[in-house]
Coordinates of C-alpha atoms and ligand atoms in Angstrom, one line a residue:
M1 CA 76.8 38.2 117.5
P2 CA 79.8 39.6 119.6
S3 CA 83.2 39.2 118.2
H4 CA 85.5 36.6 119.5
L5 CA 88.5 38.4 118.8
F6 CA 87.5 41.5 120.8
T7 CA 86.6 39.3 123.8
P8 CA 89.0 40.0 126.7
I9 CA 91.4 37.4 128.0
K10 CA 93.0 37.0 131.3
L11 CA 96.8 36.2 131.6
A12 CA 98.1 35.7 135.1
G13 CA 96.7 38.9 136.9
L14 CA 96.4 40.9 133.6
T15 CA 93.3 41.3 131.7
L16 CA 93.8 42.1 128.0
K17 CA 90.8 44.0 126.4
N18 CA 91.1 42.0 123.3
R19 CA 93.0 39.2 121.6
V20 CA 94.8 41.2 119.0
I21 CA 98.6 41.2 120.0
I22 CA 101.2 43.4 118.4
S23 CA 104.0 41.0 117.5
P24 CA 107.6 41.9 118.4
L25 CA 109.3 43.7 115.5
C26 CA 113.0 44.5 115.7
Q27 CA 113.8 48.0 114.5
F28 CA 117.7 48.0 114.9
S29 CA 117.5 51.6 115.8
A30 CA 118.9 51.7 119.3
V31 CA 122.2 53.1 120.4
D32 CA 124.3 50.8 122.8
G33 CA 120.9 49.0 123.4
T34 CA 119.2 52.3 124.3
A35 CA 116.0 53.2 122.8
S36 CA 116.1 56.2 120.3
P37 CA 113.7 58.7 119.2
W38 CA 112.5 56.3 116.6
H39 CA 111.2 53.8 119.3
W40 CA 108.9 56.7 120.7
A41 CA 107.4 57.0 117.2
H42 CA 107.1 53.3 116.7
I43 CA 105.6 52.4 120.1
G44 CA 103.8 55.6 120.3
Q45 CA 101.6 54.7 117.0
F46 CA 101.0 51.2 118.5
A47 CA 99.9 52.6 121.7
Q48 CA 97.0 54.2 120.0
S49 CA 96.2 51.2 118.0
G50 CA 93.6 49.6 120.5
A51 CA 95.3 46.3 120.5
G52 CA 95.0 44.0 123.6
L53 CA 98.8 44.2 124.1
C54 CA 102.0 45.6 122.4
I55 CA 105.2 43.5 122.9
F56 CA 108.3 45.4 122.4
E57 CA 111.0 43.9 119.8
A58 CA 113.6 41.3 120.8
T59 CA 115.4 43.0 123.5
A60 CA 119.1 41.7 124.2
V61 CA 119.8 40.7 127.9
S62 CA 123.4 41.5 127.2
A63 CA 125.5 43.3 124.5
V64 CA 127.0 40.1 123.3
G65 CA 123.4 38.7 122.9
R66 CA 122.4 41.5 120.5
I67 CA 121.6 40.4 117.1
T68 CA 122.9 43.6 115.6
P69 CA 124.8 46.7 117.1
G70 CA 121.3 48.5 116.8
C71 CA 119.4 46.0 118.8
L72 CA 117.3 47.2 121.7
G73 CA 118.8 46.1 125.0
L74 CA 118.0 45.9 128.7
Y75 CA 121.4 45.3 130.2
S76 CA 122.5 48.8 131.4
D77 CA 121.1 51.6 133.6
A78 CA 120.9 53.7 130.6
N79 CA 118.8 51.2 128.6
E80 CA 116.6 50.9 131.7
A81 CA 116.2 54.6 132.1
A82 CA 115.2 55.2 128.5
L83 CA 112.5 52.3 128.4
T84 CA 111.2 53.8 131.8
K85 CA 110.8 57.0 130.3
L86 CA 109.2 55.6 127.0
L87 CA 106.7 53.6 128.9
A88 CA 105.8 56.6 131.1
D89 CA 105.4 58.8 127.9
V90 CA 103.1 56.4 126.3
R91 CA 101.1 55.7 129.4
S92 CA 100.3 59.3 129.7
F93 CA 97.8 58.8 126.7
S94 CA 97.3 55.0 126.5
D95 CA 96.3 52.2 129.0
M96 CA 97.4 49.5 126.6
P97 CA 99.5 46.8 128.4
M98 CA 103.1 46.7 127.2
G99 CA 105.3 43.7 127.1
I100 CA 108.8 43.1 126.2
Q101 CA 110.5 40.2 124.4
L102 CA 113.8 39.2 126.1
D103 CA 116.4 37.6 123.8
H104 CA 120.0 36.3 123.4
A105 CA 121.0 36.0 119.8
G106 CA 123.4 33.3 120.4
R107 CA 125.5 32.3 117.4
K108 CA 123.5 34.6 115.2
A109 CA 124.8 37.7 116.9
S110 CA 127.0 40.5 115.4
T111 CA 125.1 40.6 112.2
R112 CA 123.8 43.7 110.3
P113 CA 120.4 44.9 110.1
T114 CA 118.3 44.0 107.2
W115 CA 118.9 47.1 105.3
D116 CA 122.6 46.8 105.4
L117 CA 122.7 43.1 104.3
H118 CA 124.2 44.1 100.9
K119 CA 127.4 44.8 102.8
G120 CA 127.7 41.2 104.1
Q121 CA 126.1 39.2 106.9
F122 CA 128.3 39.9 109.9
V123 CA 129.8 42.8 111.6
S124 CA 133.5 42.4 111.9
D125 CA 135.5 43.3 115.1
E126 CA 137.0 46.2 113.2
E127 CA 133.5 47.5 112.5
G128 CA 132.6 47.2 116.1
G129 CA 131.4 43.6 116.0
W130 CA 131.9 40.8 118.6
T131 CA 132.4 37.1 118.9
P132 CA 129.0 35.4 119.6
E133 CA 128.4 32.5 122.1
G134 CA 126.2 29.5 121.8
P135 CA 125.5 26.0 123.0
S136 CA 128.2 24.6 120.7
P137 CA 131.3 26.0 118.8
Q138 CA 129.5 25.7 115.3
P139 CA 128.7 28.8 112.9
F140 CA 125.5 29.0 111.2
T141 CA 127.4 28.2 108.0
P142 CA 131.2 28.2 107.6
E143 CA 131.1 31.9 106.6
W144 CA 129.4 33.1 109.7
R145 CA 131.3 33.8 112.9
T146 CA 132.1 30.9 115.1
P147 CA 130.5 31.2 118.6
I148 CA 132.3 30.3 121.8
E149 CA 130.6 27.4 123.5
L150 CA 129.1 28.5 126.8
D151 CA 130.7 26.5 129.7
A152 CA 129.0 26.1 133.1
E153 CA 130.2 29.6 134.2
G154 CA 128.9 31.1 130.9
L155 CA 125.5 29.4 131.2
K156 CA 125.2 30.9 134.9
R157 CA 126.2 34.3 133.5
V158 CA 123.6 34.2 130.7
R159 CA 120.8 33.0 133.0
D160 CA 121.7 35.8 135.5
K161 CA 121.4 38.3 132.5
F162 CA 118.0 37.0 131.8
V163 CA 117.0 37.6 135.4
E164 CA 118.6 41.0 135.7
A165 CA 116.8 42.1 132.5
A166 CA 113.4 40.8 133.9
R167 CA 114.0 42.8 137.1
R168 CA 114.8 45.8 135.0
A169 CA 111.7 45.2 132.8
D170 CA 109.6 45.0 136.0
R171 CA 111.1 48.4 137.1
C172 CA 110.5 49.9 133.8
G173 CA 106.8 49.2 134.1
F174 CA 106.4 46.2 131.8
D175 CA 103.2 44.2 132.1
V176 CA 104.4 41.0 130.3
I177 CA 107.6 39.3 129.4
E178 CA 107.9 37.1 126.3
I179 CA 111.0 35.0 126.3
H180 CA 112.4 34.5 122.8
A181 CA 113.2 30.8 122.3
A182 CA 112.6 30.6 118.5
H183 CA 114.0 32.0 115.2
G184 CA 117.5 30.4 115.6
Y185 CA 118.6 32.5 118.6
L186 CA 120.3 31.2 121.9
L187 CA 117.5 29.4 123.6
H188 CA 116.2 27.9 120.3
E189 CA 119.8 26.7 119.6
F190 CA 119.8 24.9 122.9
C191 CA 116.5 23.2 122.0
S192 CA 117.3 22.1 118.4
P193 CA 119.3 18.9 117.9
L194 CA 120.9 20.9 114.7
T195 CA 122.6 23.2 116.9
N196 CA 123.1 21.7 120.2
H197 CA 126.0 19.1 120.3
R198 CA 126.7 19.2 123.9
I199 CA 127.6 16.2 125.8
D200 CA 126.7 17.6 129.2
E201 CA 123.5 17.6 131.0
Y202 CA 122.3 20.6 128.7
G203 CA 122.5 18.5 125.4
G204 CA 121.6 15.0 124.3
D205 CA 117.8 14.1 124.2
L206 CA 115.1 16.6 124.0
L207 CA 114.6 17.0 127.6
G208 CA 118.5 17.5 128.1
R209 CA 118.3 20.2 125.4
L210 CA 115.3 22.0 126.9
R211 CA 117.0 22.1 130.1
F212 CA 118.7 25.5 129.8
P213 CA 115.8 27.2 128.2
L214 CA 113.6 25.8 131.1
E215 CA 116.0 27.1 133.7
V216 CA 116.1 30.6 132.1
A217 CA 112.1 30.5 132.0
S218 CA 112.1 29.4 135.6
A219 CA 114.4 32.0 136.8
I220 CA 112.5 34.7 135.1
R221 CA 109.3 33.5 136.5
A222 CA 110.7 33.7 140.0
A223 CA 112.1 37.2 139.2
F224 CA 109.1 38.8 137.7
P225 CA 106.0 39.5 139.8
A226 CA 103.6 36.6 139.8
H227 CA 100.7 38.8 138.7
K228 CA 102.6 39.7 135.5
P229 CA 102.4 37.1 132.8
V230 CA 105.4 35.5 131.2
G231 CA 105.1 33.7 127.8
V232 CA 107.6 32.0 125.4
R233 CA 108.1 32.1 121.7
I234 CA 108.9 28.5 120.8
T235 CA 109.5 26.7 117.6
G236 CA 106.6 24.7 115.9
E237 CA 109.2 23.1 113.4
D238 CA 112.7 23.7 112.4
W239 CA 111.7 22.9 108.8
V240 CA 115.1 21.3 108.4
E241 CA 115.4 17.5 108.3
G242 CA 116.6 16.2 111.7
G243 CA 115.4 19.3 113.5
L244 CA 112.7 20.1 115.9
T245 CA 109.2 18.8 115.1
L246 CA 105.7 19.8 116.3
D247 CA 105.7 16.9 118.6
D248 CA 108.7 18.4 120.3
A249 CA 107.0 21.8 120.6
V250 CA 104.1 20.0 122.4
V251 CA 106.7 18.5 124.9
F252 CA 108.3 22.0 125.4
A253 CA 104.9 23.6 125.9
K254 CA 103.9 21.0 128.5
E255 CA 107.3 21.6 130.4
L256 CA 106.7 25.4 130.0
K257 CA 103.2 25.2 131.5
K258 CA 104.5 23.1 134.5
I259 CA 106.9 25.9 135.4
G260 CA 104.2 28.5 135.4
M261 CA 104.4 30.1 131.9
D262 CA 101.3 31.8 131.0
Y263 CA 101.2 31.4 127.2
V264 CA 103.3 30.1 124.3
I265 CA 103.5 31.3 120.8
P266 CA 104.7 28.8 118.2
S267 CA 106.8 30.2 115.2
A268 CA 109.2 28.4 113.2
G269 CA 112.5 28.2 111.4
N270 CA 115.7 30.0 111.0
V271 CA 118.0 27.8 113.2
A272 CA 120.0 26.3 110.4
P273 CA 120.4 26.4 106.6
G274 CA 118.5 24.2 104.2
M275 CA 115.1 25.0 105.3
K276 CA 112.4 23.4 103.3
L277 CA 109.4 25.8 104.0
P278 CA 105.9 24.8 103.6
P279 CA 103.7 27.1 101.3
V280 CA 103.9 30.4 103.2
K281 CA 100.3 31.8 103.1
P282 CA 97.8 33.4 105.4
G283 CA 97.7 31.6 108.7
Y284 CA 100.5 29.1 107.8
M285 CA 101.5 28.5 111.4
V286 CA 98.0 28.3 113.0
H287 CA 98.1 24.5 112.9
F288 CA 101.1 24.7 115.3
A289 CA 99.2 26.7 117.8
E290 CA 96.1 24.2 117.3
K291 CA 98.0 21.3 118.2
V292 CA 100.1 22.9 120.9
K293 CA 96.9 24.2 122.6
R294 CA 95.0 21.0 122.4
E295 CA 97.7 18.7 123.6
A296 CA 99.7 20.8 126.1
E297 CA 96.5 22.5 127.3
I298 CA 98.2 25.9 127.6
T299 CA 97.1 29.4 126.5
T300 CA 98.3 29.9 123.0
M301 CA 98.9 32.7 120.6
T302 CA 99.4 32.2 116.8
V303 CA 101.2 34.5 114.3
G304 CA 102.1 34.4 110.5
M305 CA 100.3 36.3 107.7
I306 CA 97.3 37.1 109.5
F307 CA 96.1 40.2 107.7
E308 CA 92.2 40.0 107.6
P309 CA 89.9 40.7 110.6
Q310 CA 87.7 37.8 109.5
H311 CA 90.6 35.5 109.3
A312 CA 91.7 36.4 112.8
E313 CA 88.1 36.3 114.2
E314 CA 87.7 32.7 112.7
I315 CA 91.2 31.5 114.4
I316 CA 89.8 32.7 117.6
A317 CA 86.1 31.5 117.3
S318 CA 87.1 28.3 116.2
G319 CA 89.5 27.7 119.2
K320 CA 92.7 27.1 117.2
A321 CA 94.4 29.9 119.3
D322 CA 93.5 32.2 122.0
M323 CA 95.3 35.1 120.7
V324 CA 96.7 36.3 117.4
A325 CA 99.8 38.2 116.9
I326 CA 100.0 40.6 114.0
G327 CA 103.3 41.9 112.7
R328 CA 103.5 43.4 109.1
A329 CA 99.9 44.1 108.8
I330 CA 100.1 46.4 111.7
M331 CA 103.3 48.0 110.7
D332 CA 101.6 48.7 107.4
N333 CA 98.5 49.9 109.1
P334 CA 98.9 50.7 113.0
R335 CA 95.1 51.4 113.1
W336 CA 94.6 47.7 112.1
P337 CA 92.6 47.0 115.5
W338 CA 90.2 50.0 114.9
H339 CA 89.4 48.8 111.4
A340 CA 89.2 45.2 112.5
A341 CA 86.7 46.0 115.3
T342 CA 84.5 48.1 112.9
A343 CA 84.6 45.1 110.4
L344 CA 83.4 42.7 112.9
G345 CA 80.8 45.0 114.2
E346 CA 82.5 45.9 117.4
R347 CA 83.4 49.2 119.0
I348 CA 86.8 49.8 120.6
E349 CA 88.1 53.0 122.3
T350 CA 90.0 55.2 120.2
P351 CA 92.1 58.1 121.4
K352 CA 89.7 61.0 122.2
Q353 CA 91.8 63.4 119.9
Y354 CA 91.2 61.0 116.9
A355 CA 87.6 59.9 117.7
R356 CA 86.0 61.9 115.0
S357 CA 88.0 59.9 112.5
S358 CA 86.1 56.8 113.1
P359 CA 82.9 55.7 111.1
Q360 CA 80.7 55.9 114.1
H361 CA 81.4 59.7 114.5
W362 CA 81.4 60.4 110.8
P363 CA 78.1 59.3 109.1
A364 CA 79.1 60.0 105.6
Y365 CA 82.3 57.9 106.1
A366 CA 80.2 55.0 107.8
Q367 CA 78.1 55.1 104.6
V368 CA 80.9 54.8 102.3
H369 CA 82.3 51.8 104.3
G370 CA 78.9 50.1 104.8
V371 CA 79.3 50.4 108.5
A372 CA 75.8 50.2 110.3
L373 CA 75.6 52.8 112.9
R374 CA 74.1 52.2 116.2
E375 CA 71.7 54.1 118.1
G376 CA 73.1 57.4 119.3
E377 CA 76.0 57.1 116.9
G378 CA 76.7 59.5 113.8
V379 CA 76.2 62.5 115.8
M380 CA 78.5 65.1 114.9
S381 CA 79.7 66.3 118.3
H382 CA 81.2 69.7 117.3
P383 CA 79.8 70.7 113.9
T384 CA 80.8 74.4 114.4
R385 CA 84.1 73.8 116.0
E386 CA 86.6 73.9 113.4
Ligands
FMN1 C1 110.6 43.9 110.6 C2 110.4 42.6 111.5 C3 111.0 42.5 112.7 C4 110.7 41.4 113.5 N1 111.2 41.3 114.7 C5 110.9 40.1 115.5 C6 111.4 40.3 116.8 O1 112.0 41.0 117.4 N2 111.2 39.0 117.6 C7 110.3 38.1 117.0 O2 110.0 37.0 117.9 N3 109.9 38.0 115.7 C8 110.3 39.2 115.1 N4 109.6 39.1 113.7 C9 108.7 38.2 113.5 C10 107.3 38.9 113.8 O3 107.1 39.1 115.0 C11 106.3 37.9 113.0 O4 106.4 36.5 113.8 C12 106.4 37.5 111.6 O5 106.5 38.6 110.8 C13 105.1 36.8 111.0 O6 104.0 37.6 111.3 P1 103.4 38.7 110.2 O7 103.0 37.8 109.0 O8 102.1 39.1 110.9 O9 104.3 39.8 110.0 C14 110.0 40.3 113.0 C15 109.3 40.4 111.7 C16 109.7 41.6 110.9 C17 109.0 41.7 109.7

């Protein structure tokens, strides 16, 4: 029976060859927001992976909106030129659609990359850090930097930055934009009652708190060509008492659908201290996607410890989600989609230069891995070549 995971899916005017999505993965390796040689290696390996879509890491729409000084950005001509070149380079050998996650770190900006956290959480002004901005002037904890509360002019500026970054993303050649409205960054901070204490129309009840993220999403949708999909990473639950719930995620997803978003991906947590995590095990956030997809009737991606091809297949086959995003498993093994396809009895195109490494071209390897060869496969094309 054909695999469900390796069935195409259409998002706006774009058809993905399969439903394996490379999750955005911050690399903290940019300089003033500009991609570095590391990104060529990082994205280059993913471009060979056979996934249906690769989504670039959280990319800041302004320098102030970077999580760390090393975050990728799309706020300057230099940032745009580097990403244009990077996309052109990977396109020379891969037709994989490329997406970019646009982000503003809100009150969690000016922090250190994970590998420097032993030096402390924040980057001080003396070290090149900056004052973050957020919906309300409350720090994550008293030790964190206190953000400046965005006023009406500030909100307009941030919205405009998202729009400018979306236009740049189009010019770079990105096929998809994913808006980051999760993980405790600015747009999530607006959504959550734990972080939004505003008394203007951008605070208050859920619809008030969703207003700014929805305005940003609408503005991006208007600025990015209609045939190119726009999705949103939302929060399934804050996992902190008094925070966002899964019912709130359904409301948000319904509103996002109304304004033309092509998919949502519910993730969770990290907006405030005191999280009470459920057991973190394979597929621990799939139920978010399942409920959001069913109740908001929007195309939905899921994420979170999906390591095994059969697990990913089951999620799609049972209709719990339409796509699966893979993070750490694909960093660990950037050929994950090749092996998943083989494990599920499918065949996907691999780069011609590497074709001879795949079981269907290498009978002994196929035998060791128990791969049943199909008619015409297992033929050594160039037995005397090397
Ligand atoms: C190194 C690393 C960087 C990440 N960067 C981002 C990011 O830029 N944007 C985002 O939404 N999630 C980010 N995440 C979360 C992943 O995209 C993913 O949601 C999470 O790791 C759970 O999926 P997994 O179990 O398949 O890794 C990151 C995770 C890791 C491990």
